PDB file of C-alpha atoms in Angstrom:
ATOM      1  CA  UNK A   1     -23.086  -8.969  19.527  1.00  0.00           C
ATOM      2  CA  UNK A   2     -19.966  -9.855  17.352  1.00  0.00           C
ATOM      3  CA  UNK A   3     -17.278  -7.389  16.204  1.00  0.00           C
ATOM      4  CA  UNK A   4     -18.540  -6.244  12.341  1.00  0.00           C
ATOM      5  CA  UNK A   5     -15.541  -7.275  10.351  1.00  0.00           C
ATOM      6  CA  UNK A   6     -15.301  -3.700   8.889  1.00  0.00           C
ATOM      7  CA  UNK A   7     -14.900   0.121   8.815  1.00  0.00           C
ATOM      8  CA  UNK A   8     -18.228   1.983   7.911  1.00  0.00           C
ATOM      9  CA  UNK A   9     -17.697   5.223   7.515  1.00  0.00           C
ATOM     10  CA  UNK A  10     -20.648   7.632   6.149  1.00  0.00           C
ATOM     11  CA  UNK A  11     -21.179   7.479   2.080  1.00  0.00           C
ATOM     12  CA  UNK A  12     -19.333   4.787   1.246  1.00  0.00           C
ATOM     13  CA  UNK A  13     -18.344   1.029   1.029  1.00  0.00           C
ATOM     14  CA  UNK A  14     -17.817  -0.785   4.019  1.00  0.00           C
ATOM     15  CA  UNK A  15     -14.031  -0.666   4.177  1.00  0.00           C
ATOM     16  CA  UNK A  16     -12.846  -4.955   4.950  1.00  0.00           C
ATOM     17  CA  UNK A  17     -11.119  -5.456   8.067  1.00  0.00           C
ATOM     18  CA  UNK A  18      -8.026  -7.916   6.676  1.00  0.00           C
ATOM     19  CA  UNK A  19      -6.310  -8.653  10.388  1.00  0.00           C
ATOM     20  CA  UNK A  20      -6.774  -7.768  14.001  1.00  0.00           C
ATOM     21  CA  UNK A  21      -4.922  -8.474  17.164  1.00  0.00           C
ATOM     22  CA  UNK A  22      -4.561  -6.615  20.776  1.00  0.00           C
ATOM     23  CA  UNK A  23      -2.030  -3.787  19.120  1.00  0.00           C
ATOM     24  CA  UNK A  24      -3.248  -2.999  15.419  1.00  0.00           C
ATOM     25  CA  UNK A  25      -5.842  -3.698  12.888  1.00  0.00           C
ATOM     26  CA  UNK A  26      -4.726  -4.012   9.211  1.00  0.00           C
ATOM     27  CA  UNK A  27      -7.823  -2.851   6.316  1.00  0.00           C
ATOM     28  CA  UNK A  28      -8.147  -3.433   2.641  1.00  0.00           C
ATOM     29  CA  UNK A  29      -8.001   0.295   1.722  1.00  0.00           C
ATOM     30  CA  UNK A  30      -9.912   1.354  -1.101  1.00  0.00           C
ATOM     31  CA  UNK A  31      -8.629   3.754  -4.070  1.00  0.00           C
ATOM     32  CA  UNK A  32      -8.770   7.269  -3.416  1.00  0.00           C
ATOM     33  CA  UNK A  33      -8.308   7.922  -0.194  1.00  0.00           C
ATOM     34  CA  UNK A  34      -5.515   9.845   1.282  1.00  0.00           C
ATOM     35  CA  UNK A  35      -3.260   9.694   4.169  1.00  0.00           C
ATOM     36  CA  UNK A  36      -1.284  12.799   5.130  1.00  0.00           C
ATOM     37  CA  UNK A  37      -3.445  14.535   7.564  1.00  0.00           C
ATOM     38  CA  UNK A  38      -1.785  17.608   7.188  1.00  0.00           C
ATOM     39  CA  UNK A  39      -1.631  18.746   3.457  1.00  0.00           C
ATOM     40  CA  UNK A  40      -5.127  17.297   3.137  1.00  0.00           C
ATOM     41  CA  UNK A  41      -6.835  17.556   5.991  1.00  0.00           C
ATOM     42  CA  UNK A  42      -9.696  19.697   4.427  1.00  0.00           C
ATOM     43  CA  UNK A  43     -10.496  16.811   2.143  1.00  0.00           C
ATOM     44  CA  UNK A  44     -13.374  14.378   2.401  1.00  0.00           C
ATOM     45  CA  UNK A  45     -10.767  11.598   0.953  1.00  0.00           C
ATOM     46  CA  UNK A  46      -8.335  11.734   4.246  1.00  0.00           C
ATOM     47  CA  UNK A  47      -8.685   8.519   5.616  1.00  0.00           C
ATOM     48  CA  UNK A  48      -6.902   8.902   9.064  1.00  0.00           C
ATOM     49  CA  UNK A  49      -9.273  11.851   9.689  1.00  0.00           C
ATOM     50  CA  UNK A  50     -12.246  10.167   9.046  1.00  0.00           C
ATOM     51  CA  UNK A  51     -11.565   7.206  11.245  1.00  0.00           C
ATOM     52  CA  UNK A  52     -10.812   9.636  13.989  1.00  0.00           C
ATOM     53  CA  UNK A  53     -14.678  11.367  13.951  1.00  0.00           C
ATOM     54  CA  UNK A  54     -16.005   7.782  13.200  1.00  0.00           C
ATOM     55  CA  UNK A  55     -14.247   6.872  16.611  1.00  0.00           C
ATOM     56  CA  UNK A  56     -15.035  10.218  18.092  1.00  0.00           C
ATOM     57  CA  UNK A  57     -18.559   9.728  16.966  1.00  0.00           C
ATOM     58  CA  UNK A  58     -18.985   6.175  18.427  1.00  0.00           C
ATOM     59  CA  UNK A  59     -19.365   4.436  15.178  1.00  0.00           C
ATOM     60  CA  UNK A  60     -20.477   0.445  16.613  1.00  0.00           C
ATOM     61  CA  UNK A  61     -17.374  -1.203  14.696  1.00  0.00           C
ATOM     62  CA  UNK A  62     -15.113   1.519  17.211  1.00  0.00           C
ATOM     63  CA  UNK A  63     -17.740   1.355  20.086  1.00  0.00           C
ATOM     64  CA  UNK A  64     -17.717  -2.734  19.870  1.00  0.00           C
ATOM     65  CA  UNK A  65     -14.336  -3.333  20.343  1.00  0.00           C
ATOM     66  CA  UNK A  66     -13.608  -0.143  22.844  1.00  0.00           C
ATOM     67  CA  UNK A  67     -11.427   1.690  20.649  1.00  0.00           C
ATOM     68  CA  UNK A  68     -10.105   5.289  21.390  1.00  0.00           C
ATOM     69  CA  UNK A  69      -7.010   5.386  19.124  1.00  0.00           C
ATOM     70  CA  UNK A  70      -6.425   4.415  15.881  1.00  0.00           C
ATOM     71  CA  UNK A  71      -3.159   5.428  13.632  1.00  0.00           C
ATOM     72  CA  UNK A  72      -1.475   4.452  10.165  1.00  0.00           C
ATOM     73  CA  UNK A  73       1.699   3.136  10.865  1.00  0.00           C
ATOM     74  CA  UNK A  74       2.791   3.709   7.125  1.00  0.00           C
ATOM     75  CA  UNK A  75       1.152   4.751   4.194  1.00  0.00           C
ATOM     76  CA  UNK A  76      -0.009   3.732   0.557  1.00  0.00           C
ATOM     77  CA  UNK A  77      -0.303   5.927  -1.974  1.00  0.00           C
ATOM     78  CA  UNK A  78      -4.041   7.460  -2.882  1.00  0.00           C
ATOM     79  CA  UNK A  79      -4.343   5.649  -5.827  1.00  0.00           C
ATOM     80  CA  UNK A  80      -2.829   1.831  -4.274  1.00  0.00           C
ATOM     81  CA  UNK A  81      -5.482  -0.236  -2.794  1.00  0.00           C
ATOM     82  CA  UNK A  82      -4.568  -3.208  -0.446  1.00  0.00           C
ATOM     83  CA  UNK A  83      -2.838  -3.623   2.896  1.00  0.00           C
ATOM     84  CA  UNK A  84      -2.801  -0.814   5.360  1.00  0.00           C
ATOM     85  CA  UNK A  85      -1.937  -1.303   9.120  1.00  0.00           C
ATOM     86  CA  UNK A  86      -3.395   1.102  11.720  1.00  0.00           C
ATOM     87  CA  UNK A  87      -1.859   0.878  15.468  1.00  0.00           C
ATOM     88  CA  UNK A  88      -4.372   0.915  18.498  1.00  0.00           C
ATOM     89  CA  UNK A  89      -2.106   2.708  20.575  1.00  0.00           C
ATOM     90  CA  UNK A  90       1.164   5.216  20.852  1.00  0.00           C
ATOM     91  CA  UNK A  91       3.270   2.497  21.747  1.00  0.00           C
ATOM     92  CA  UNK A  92       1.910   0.207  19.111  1.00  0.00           C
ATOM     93  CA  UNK A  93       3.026   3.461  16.336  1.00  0.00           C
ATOM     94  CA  UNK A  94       6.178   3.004  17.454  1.00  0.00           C
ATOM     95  CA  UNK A  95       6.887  -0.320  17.241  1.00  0.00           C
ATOM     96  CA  UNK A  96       5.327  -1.266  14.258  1.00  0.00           C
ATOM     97  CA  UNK A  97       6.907   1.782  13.053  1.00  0.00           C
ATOM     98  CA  UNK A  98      10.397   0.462  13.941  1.00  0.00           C
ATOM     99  CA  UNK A  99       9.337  -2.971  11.870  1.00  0.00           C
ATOM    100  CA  UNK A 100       8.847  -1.233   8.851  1.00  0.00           C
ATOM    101  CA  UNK A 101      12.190   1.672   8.998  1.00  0.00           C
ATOM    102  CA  UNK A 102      14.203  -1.196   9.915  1.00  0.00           C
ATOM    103  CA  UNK A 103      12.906  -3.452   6.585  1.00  0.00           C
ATOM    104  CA  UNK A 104      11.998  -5.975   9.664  1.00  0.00           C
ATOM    105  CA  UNK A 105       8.053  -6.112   7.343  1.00  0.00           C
ATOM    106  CA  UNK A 106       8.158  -7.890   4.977  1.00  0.00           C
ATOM    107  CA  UNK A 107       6.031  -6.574   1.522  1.00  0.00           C
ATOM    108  CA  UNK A 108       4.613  -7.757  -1.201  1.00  0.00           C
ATOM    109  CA  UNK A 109       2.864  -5.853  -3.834  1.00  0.00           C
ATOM    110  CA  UNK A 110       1.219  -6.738  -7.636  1.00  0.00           C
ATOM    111  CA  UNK A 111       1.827  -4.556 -10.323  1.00  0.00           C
ATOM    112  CA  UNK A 112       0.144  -4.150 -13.872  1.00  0.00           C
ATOM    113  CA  UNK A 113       2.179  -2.132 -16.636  1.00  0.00           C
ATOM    114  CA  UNK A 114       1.713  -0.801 -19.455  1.00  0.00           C
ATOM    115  CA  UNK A 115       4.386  -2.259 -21.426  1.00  0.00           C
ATOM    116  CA  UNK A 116       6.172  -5.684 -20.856  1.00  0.00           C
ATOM    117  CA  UNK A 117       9.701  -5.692 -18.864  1.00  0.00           C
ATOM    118  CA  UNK A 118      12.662  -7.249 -20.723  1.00  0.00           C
ATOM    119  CA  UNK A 119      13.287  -9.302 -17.999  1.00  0.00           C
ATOM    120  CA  UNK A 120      10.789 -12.019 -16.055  1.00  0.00           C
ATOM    121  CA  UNK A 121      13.177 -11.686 -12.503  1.00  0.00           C
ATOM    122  CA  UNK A 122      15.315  -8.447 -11.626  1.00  0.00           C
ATOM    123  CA  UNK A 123      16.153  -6.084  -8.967  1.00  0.00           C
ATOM    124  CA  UNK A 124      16.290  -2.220  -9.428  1.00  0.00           C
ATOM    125  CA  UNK A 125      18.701  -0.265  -6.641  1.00  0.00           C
ATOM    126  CA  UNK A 126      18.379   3.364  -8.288  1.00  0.00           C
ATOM    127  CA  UNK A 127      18.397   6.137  -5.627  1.00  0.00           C
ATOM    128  CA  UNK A 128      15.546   8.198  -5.214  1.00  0.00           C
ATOM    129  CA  UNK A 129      15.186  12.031  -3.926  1.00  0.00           C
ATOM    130  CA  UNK A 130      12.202  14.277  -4.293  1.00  0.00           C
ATOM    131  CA  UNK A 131      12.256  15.906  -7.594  1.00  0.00           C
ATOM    132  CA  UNK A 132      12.616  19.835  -6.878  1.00  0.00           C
ATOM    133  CA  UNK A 133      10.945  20.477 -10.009  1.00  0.00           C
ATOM    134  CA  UNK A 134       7.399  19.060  -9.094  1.00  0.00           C
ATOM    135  CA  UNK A 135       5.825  19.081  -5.891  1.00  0.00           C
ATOM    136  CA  UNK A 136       4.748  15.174  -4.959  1.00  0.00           C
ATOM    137  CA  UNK A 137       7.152  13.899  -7.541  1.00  0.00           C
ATOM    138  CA  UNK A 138      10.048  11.464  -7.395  1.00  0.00           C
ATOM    139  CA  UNK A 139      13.197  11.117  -9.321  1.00  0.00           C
ATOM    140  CA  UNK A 140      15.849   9.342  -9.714  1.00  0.00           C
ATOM    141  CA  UNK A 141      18.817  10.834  -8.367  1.00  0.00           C
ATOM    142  CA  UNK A 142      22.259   8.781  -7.770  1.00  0.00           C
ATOM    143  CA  UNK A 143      24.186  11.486  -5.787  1.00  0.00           C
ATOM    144  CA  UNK A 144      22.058  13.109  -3.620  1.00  0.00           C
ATOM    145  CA  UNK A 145      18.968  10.245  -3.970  1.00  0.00           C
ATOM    146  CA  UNK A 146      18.062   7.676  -0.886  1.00  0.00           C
ATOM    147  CA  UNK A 147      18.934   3.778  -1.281  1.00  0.00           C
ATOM    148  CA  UNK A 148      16.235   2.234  -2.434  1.00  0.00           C
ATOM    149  CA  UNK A 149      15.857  -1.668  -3.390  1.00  0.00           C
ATOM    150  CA  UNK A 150      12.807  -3.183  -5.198  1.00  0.00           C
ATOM    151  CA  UNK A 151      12.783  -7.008  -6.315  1.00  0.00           C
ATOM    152  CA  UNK A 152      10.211  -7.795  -9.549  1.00  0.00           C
ATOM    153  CA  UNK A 153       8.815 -10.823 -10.648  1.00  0.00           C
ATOM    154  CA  UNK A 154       6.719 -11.159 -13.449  1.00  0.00           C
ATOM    155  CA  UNK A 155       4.176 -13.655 -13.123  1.00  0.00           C
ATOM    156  CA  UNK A 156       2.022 -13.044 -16.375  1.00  0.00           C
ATOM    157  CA  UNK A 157       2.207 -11.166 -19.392  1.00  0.00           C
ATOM    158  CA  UNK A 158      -0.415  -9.752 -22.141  1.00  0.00           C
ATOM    159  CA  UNK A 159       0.435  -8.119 -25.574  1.00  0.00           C
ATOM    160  CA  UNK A 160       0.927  -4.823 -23.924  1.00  0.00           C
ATOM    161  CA  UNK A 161       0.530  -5.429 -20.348  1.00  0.00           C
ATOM    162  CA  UNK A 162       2.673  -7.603 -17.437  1.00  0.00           C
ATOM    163  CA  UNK A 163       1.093  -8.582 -13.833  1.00  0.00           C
ATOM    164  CA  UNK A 164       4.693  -8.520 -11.822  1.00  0.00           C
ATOM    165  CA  UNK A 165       5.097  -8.959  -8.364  1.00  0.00           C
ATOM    166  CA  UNK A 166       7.495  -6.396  -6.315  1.00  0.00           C
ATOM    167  CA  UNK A 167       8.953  -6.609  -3.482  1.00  0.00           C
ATOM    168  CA  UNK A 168      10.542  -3.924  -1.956  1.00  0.00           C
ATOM    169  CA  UNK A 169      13.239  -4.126   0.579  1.00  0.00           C
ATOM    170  CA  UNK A 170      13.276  -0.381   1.509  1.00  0.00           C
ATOM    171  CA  UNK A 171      10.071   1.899   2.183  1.00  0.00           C
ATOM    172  CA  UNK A 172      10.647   5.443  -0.325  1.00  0.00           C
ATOM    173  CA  UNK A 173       7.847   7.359  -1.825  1.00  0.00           C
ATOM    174  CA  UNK A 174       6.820   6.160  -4.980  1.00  0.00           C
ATOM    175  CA  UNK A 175       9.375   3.571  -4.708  1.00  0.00           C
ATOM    176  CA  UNK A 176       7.450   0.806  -7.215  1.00  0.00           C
ATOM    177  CA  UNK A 177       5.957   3.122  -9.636  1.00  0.00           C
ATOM    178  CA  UNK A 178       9.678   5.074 -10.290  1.00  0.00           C
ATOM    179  CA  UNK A 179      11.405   1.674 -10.221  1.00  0.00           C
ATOM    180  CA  UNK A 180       9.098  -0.068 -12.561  1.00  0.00           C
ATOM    181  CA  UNK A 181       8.922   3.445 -15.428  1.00  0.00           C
ATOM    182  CA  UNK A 182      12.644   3.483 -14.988  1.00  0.00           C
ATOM    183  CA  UNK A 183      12.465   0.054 -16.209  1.00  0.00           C
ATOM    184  CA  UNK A 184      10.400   1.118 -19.226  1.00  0.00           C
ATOM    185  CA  UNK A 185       7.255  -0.443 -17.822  1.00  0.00           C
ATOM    186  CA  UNK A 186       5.422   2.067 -15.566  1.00  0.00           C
ATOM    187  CA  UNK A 187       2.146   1.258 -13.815  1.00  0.00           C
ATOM    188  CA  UNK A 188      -1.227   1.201 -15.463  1.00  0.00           C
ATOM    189  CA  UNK A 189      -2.563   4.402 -15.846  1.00  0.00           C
ATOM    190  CA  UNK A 190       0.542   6.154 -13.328  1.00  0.00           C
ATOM    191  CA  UNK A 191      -0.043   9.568 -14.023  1.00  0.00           C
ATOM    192  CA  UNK A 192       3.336  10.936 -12.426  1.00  0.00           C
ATOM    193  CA  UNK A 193       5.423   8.387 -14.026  1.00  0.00           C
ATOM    194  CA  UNK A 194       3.429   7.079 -17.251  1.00  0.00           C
ATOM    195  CA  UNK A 195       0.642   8.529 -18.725  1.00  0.00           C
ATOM    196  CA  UNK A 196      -3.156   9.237 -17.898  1.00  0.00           C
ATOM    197  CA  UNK A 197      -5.848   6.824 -18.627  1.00  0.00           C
ATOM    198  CA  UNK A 198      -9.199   8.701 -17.645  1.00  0.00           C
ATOM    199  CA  UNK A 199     -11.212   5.009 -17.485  1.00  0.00           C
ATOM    200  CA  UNK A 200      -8.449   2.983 -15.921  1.00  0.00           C
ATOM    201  CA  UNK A 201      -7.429   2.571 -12.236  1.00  0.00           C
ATOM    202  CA  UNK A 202      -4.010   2.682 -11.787  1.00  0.00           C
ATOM    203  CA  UNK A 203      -2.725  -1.092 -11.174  1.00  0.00           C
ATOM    204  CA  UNK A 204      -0.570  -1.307  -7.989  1.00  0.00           C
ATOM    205  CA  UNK A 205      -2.049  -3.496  -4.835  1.00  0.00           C
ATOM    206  CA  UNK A 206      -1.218  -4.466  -1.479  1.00  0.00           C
ATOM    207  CA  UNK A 207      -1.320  -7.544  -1.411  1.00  0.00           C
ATOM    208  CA  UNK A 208       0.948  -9.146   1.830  1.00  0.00           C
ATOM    209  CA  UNK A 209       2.934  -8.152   5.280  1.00  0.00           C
ATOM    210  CA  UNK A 210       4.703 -10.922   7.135  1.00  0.00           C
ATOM    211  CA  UNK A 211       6.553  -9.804  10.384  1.00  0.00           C
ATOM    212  CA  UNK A 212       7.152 -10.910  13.937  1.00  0.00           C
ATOM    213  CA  UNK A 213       5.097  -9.387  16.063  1.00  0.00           C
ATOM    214  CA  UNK A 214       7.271  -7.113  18.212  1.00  0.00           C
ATOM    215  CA  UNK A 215       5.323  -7.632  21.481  1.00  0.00           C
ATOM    216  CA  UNK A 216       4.444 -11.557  21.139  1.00  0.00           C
ATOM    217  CA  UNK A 217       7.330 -12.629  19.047  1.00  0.00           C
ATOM    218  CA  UNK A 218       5.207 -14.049  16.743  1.00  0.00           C
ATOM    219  CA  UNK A 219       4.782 -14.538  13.166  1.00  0.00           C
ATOM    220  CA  UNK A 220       1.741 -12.436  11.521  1.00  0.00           C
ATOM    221  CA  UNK A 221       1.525 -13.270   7.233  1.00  0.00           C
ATOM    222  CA  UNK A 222      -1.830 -10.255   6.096  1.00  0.00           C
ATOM    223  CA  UNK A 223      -3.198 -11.409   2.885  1.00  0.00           C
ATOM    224  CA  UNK A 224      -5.528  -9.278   0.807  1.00  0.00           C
ATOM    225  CA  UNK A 225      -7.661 -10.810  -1.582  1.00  0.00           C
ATOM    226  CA  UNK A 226      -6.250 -10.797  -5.200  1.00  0.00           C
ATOM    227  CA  UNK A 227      -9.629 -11.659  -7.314  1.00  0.00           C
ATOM    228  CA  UNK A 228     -10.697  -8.884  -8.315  1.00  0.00           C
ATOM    229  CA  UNK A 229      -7.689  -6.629  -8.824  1.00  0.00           C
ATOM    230  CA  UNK A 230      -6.487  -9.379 -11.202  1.00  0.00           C
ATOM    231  CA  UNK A 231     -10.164  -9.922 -12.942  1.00  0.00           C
ATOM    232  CA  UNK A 232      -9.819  -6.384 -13.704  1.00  0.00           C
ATOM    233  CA  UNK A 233      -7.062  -5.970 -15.902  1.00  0.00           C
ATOM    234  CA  UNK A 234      -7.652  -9.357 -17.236  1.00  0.00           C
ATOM    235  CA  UNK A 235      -4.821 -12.174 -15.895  1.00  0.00           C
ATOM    236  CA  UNK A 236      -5.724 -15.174 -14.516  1.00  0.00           C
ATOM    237  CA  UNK A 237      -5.408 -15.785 -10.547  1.00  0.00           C
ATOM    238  CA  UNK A 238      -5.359 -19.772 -11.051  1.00  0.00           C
ATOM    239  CA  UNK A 239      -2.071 -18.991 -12.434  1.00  0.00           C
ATOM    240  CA  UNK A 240      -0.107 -17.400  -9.996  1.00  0.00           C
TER     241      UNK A 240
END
């Protein structure tokens, strides 16, 4: 019987398998579910827990391909859908760990604001540190702040909205969403760094990884699909 080409966990969508080799299997993560086992780990929404019992439990897409182990390697936030590699064992972790610390992966994200950026092409380098004064917040901060380098493209524009691409060179929290409100066009409905939109999803995706595989040498590209994302806040795929 062949491999199901996806994550079920109990209660809800089938979660699409993007990419698998002999070392990790990448997923198109849905919104809303969380990542950092241990501030969370009461939650229904922690994703790393749940594939544990659904491995534990001997869930067929875990029993079918004889897995034991499965572990993010980094994280998106709970509110990004898109890309998300998971490591099949301890060793894997590490190495694809070492890809992305040592900006070896390369990533590439979409981005809807709410507001259109000044410029179509830039690069923001502003320093980032956790802001002391909320919990889960980031701030700029050019003293004590972390180097952090994000490349933007803007590929469409609305009235009030952009669809920009970002690339970002270094791996901080947050990284995108500060970047892009420092440069007066925050994300879609970015609660920490715009403003609230009760019956919007907030617009950040994603949508590639391209690295060398650091056991085989060779090149991996993981595309997720960019239909619907785009459909929703209402640009045009045929024209990127």
């Amino acid at each position: 019987m062949a491999k199901p080409n996806f994550i079920e966990l109990p209660g809800v969508p089938p979660i699409p398998i993007l990419y698998e080799d002999r070392s990790v299997l990448a997923i198109d993560k849905p919104r809303g579910w969380m990542l950092v086992p241990h501030s969370w780990q009461r939650t229904n929404w922690n994703l790393q827990a749940a594939i544990v019992s659904s491995i534990g439990a001997g869930d067929f897409w875990a029993r079918s391909r004889g897995l034991k182990f499965l572990k993010f390697v980094h994280r998106l936030d709970a509110e990004t859908t898109g890309i998300l590699v998971f490591a099949k064992s301890q060793g894997a972790v590490e190495s694809y760990s070492a890809l992305f610390e040592s900006r070896r992966m390369e990533k590439t994200y979409l981005a809807v604001t709410r507001g259109v950026p000044k410029e179509t092409d830039w690069t923001c380098r502003l320093k980032l540190a956790p802001d002391e004064q909320q919990f889960g917040r980031m701030k700029v901060d050019a003293r004590a702040g972390k180097d952090a380098e994000t490349h933007f493209k803007v590929l469409q524009q609305r009235e009030t909205t952009a669809l920009i691409e970002a690339r970002p060179l270094t791996g901080r929290t947050h990284q995108i969403r500060v970047h892009l409100a420092e440069s007066a066009c925050p994300v879609v409905a970015d609660a920490l760094y715009g403003r609230r939109e009760p019956e919007t999803d907030m617009g950040l995706r994603a949508v590639r990884l391209a690295y060398a595989d650091p056991f085989t040498r060779r090149r991996v590209e993981i595309r997720a699909p960019l239909d619907k994302f785009c459909r929703e806040y209402g640009f045009d795929i045929s024209k990127i």
